[in-house]
Coordinates of C-alpha atoms in Angstrom, one line a residue:
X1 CA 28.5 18.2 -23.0
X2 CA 25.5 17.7 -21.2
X3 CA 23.7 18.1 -24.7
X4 CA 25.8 15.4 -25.6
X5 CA 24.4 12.8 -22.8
X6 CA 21.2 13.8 -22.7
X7 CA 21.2 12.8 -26.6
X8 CA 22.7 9.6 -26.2
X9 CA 20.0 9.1 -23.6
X10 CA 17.4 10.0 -25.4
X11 CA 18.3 7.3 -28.4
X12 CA 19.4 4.7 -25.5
X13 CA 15.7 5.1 -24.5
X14 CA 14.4 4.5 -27.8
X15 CA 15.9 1.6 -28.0
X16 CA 14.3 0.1 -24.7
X17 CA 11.5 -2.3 -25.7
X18 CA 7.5 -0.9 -24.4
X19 CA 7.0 -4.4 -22.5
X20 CA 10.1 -3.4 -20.7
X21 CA 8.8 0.0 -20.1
X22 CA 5.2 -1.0 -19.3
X23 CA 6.4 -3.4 -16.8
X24 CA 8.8 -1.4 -15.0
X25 CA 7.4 2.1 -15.4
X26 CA 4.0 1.2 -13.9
X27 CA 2.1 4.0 -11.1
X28 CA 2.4 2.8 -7.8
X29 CA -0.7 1.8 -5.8
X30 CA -1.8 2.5 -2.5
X31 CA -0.6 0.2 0.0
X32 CA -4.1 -1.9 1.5
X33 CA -5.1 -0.9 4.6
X34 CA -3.9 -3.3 7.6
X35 CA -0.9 -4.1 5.8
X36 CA 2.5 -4.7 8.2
X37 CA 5.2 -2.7 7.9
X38 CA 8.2 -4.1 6.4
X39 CA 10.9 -4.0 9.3
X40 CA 13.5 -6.3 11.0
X41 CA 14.7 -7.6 14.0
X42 CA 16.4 -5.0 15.9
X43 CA 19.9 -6.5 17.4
X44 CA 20.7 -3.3 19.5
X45 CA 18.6 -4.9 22.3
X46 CA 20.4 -8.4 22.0
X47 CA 19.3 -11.4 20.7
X48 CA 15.8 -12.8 21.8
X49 CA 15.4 -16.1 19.2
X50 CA 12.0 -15.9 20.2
X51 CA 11.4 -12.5 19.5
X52 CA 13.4 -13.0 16.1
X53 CA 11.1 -15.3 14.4
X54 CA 8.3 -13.3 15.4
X55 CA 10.2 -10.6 13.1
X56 CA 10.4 -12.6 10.4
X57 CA 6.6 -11.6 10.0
X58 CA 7.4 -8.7 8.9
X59 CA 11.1 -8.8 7.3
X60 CA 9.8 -9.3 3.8
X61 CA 8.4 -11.7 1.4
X62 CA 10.0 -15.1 1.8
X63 CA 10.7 -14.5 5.6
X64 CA 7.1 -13.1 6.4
X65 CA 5.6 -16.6 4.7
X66 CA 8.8 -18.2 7.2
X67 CA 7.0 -16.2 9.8
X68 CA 3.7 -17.5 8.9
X69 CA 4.8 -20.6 9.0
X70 CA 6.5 -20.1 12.6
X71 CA 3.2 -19.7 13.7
X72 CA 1.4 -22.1 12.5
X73 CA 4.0 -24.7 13.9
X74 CA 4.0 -23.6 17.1
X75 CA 0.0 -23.5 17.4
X76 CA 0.6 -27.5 15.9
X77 CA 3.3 -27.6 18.8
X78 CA 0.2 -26.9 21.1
X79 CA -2.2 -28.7 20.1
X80 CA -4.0 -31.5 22.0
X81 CA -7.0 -33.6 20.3
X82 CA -8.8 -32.6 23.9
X83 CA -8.7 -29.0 22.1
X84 CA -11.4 -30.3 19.6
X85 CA -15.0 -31.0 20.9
X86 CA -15.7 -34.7 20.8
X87 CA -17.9 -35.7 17.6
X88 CA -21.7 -36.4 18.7
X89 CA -21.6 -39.5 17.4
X90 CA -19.0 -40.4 19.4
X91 CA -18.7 -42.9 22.3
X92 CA -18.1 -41.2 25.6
X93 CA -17.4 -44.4 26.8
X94 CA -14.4 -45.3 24.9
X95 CA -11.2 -45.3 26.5
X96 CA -10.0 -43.1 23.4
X97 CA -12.5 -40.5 23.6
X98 CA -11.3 -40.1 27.5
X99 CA -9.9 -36.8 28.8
X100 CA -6.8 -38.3 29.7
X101 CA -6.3 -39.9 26.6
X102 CA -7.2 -37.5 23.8
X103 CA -5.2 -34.6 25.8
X104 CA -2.1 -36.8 25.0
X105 CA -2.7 -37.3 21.3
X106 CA -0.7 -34.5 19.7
X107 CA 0.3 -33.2 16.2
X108 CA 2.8 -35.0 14.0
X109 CA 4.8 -32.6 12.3
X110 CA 6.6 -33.6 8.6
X111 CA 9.5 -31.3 7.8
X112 CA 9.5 -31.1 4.0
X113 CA 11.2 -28.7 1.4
X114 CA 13.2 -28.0 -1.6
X115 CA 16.1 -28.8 -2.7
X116 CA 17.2 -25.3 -3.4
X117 CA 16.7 -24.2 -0.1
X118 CA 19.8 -27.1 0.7
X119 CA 21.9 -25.0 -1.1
X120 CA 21.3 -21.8 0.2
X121 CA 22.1 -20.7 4.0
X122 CA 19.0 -22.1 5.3
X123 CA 20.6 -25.9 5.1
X124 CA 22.1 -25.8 8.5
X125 CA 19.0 -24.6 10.2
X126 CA 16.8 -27.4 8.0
X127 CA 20.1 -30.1 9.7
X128 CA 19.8 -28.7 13.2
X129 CA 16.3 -29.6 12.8

């Protein structure tokens, strides 16, 4: 019987196309060095949102470019134009160029996205926002 399998195998095989073969039945290569570890957000010690997104770093492909872009919102979040250096050709004596005044002039940030991602579970997270 096994005889009988292991030829059917043998001609199912046969039958698979080499681009399908070379694709799928490649080596694997060495993972880079400095490369995260693929894990998630551990829920045996509660739930930490915080501590959640940072997680999505390292959760896989589409969450670790969510993660990424956690990141970079919250360091827009933070921003201040006081954070920059004033130009050198700017004038130290405009009201605008004050302290005061550029340390209130923050980051506008556009939520955009695509219409797929309305259909899939991320809708009510993109509505909360």
């Amino acid at each position: 019987m096994s005889t009988r399998s292991t030829s059917a195998e043998n001609k199912s095989a046969e039958k698979v196309p080499m681009i399908a073969t070379s694709a799928v039945l490649v080596e694997s290569e060495q993972v880079p060095e400095g490369t995260k570890m693929i894990k998630g957000y551990d829920f045996e010690n509660g739930v930490d949102y915080s501590a959640l997104l940072a997680t999505y770093l390292t959760t896989g492909f589409q969450a670790s470019n969510f993660g990424r872009a956690v990141e970079i919102i919250n360091r827009m979040c933070s921003w201040r134009l006081s954070d920059d250096p004033l130009p050198q050709d700017a004038n130290a004596e405009d009201p605008e160029n004050s302290v005061e005044h550029r340390s209130g002039v923050r980051c506008k940030i556009f939520l955009g996205y695509t219409s797929n991602l309305v259909s899939s579970g991320i809708r009510e997270s993109i509505r909360y926002l």
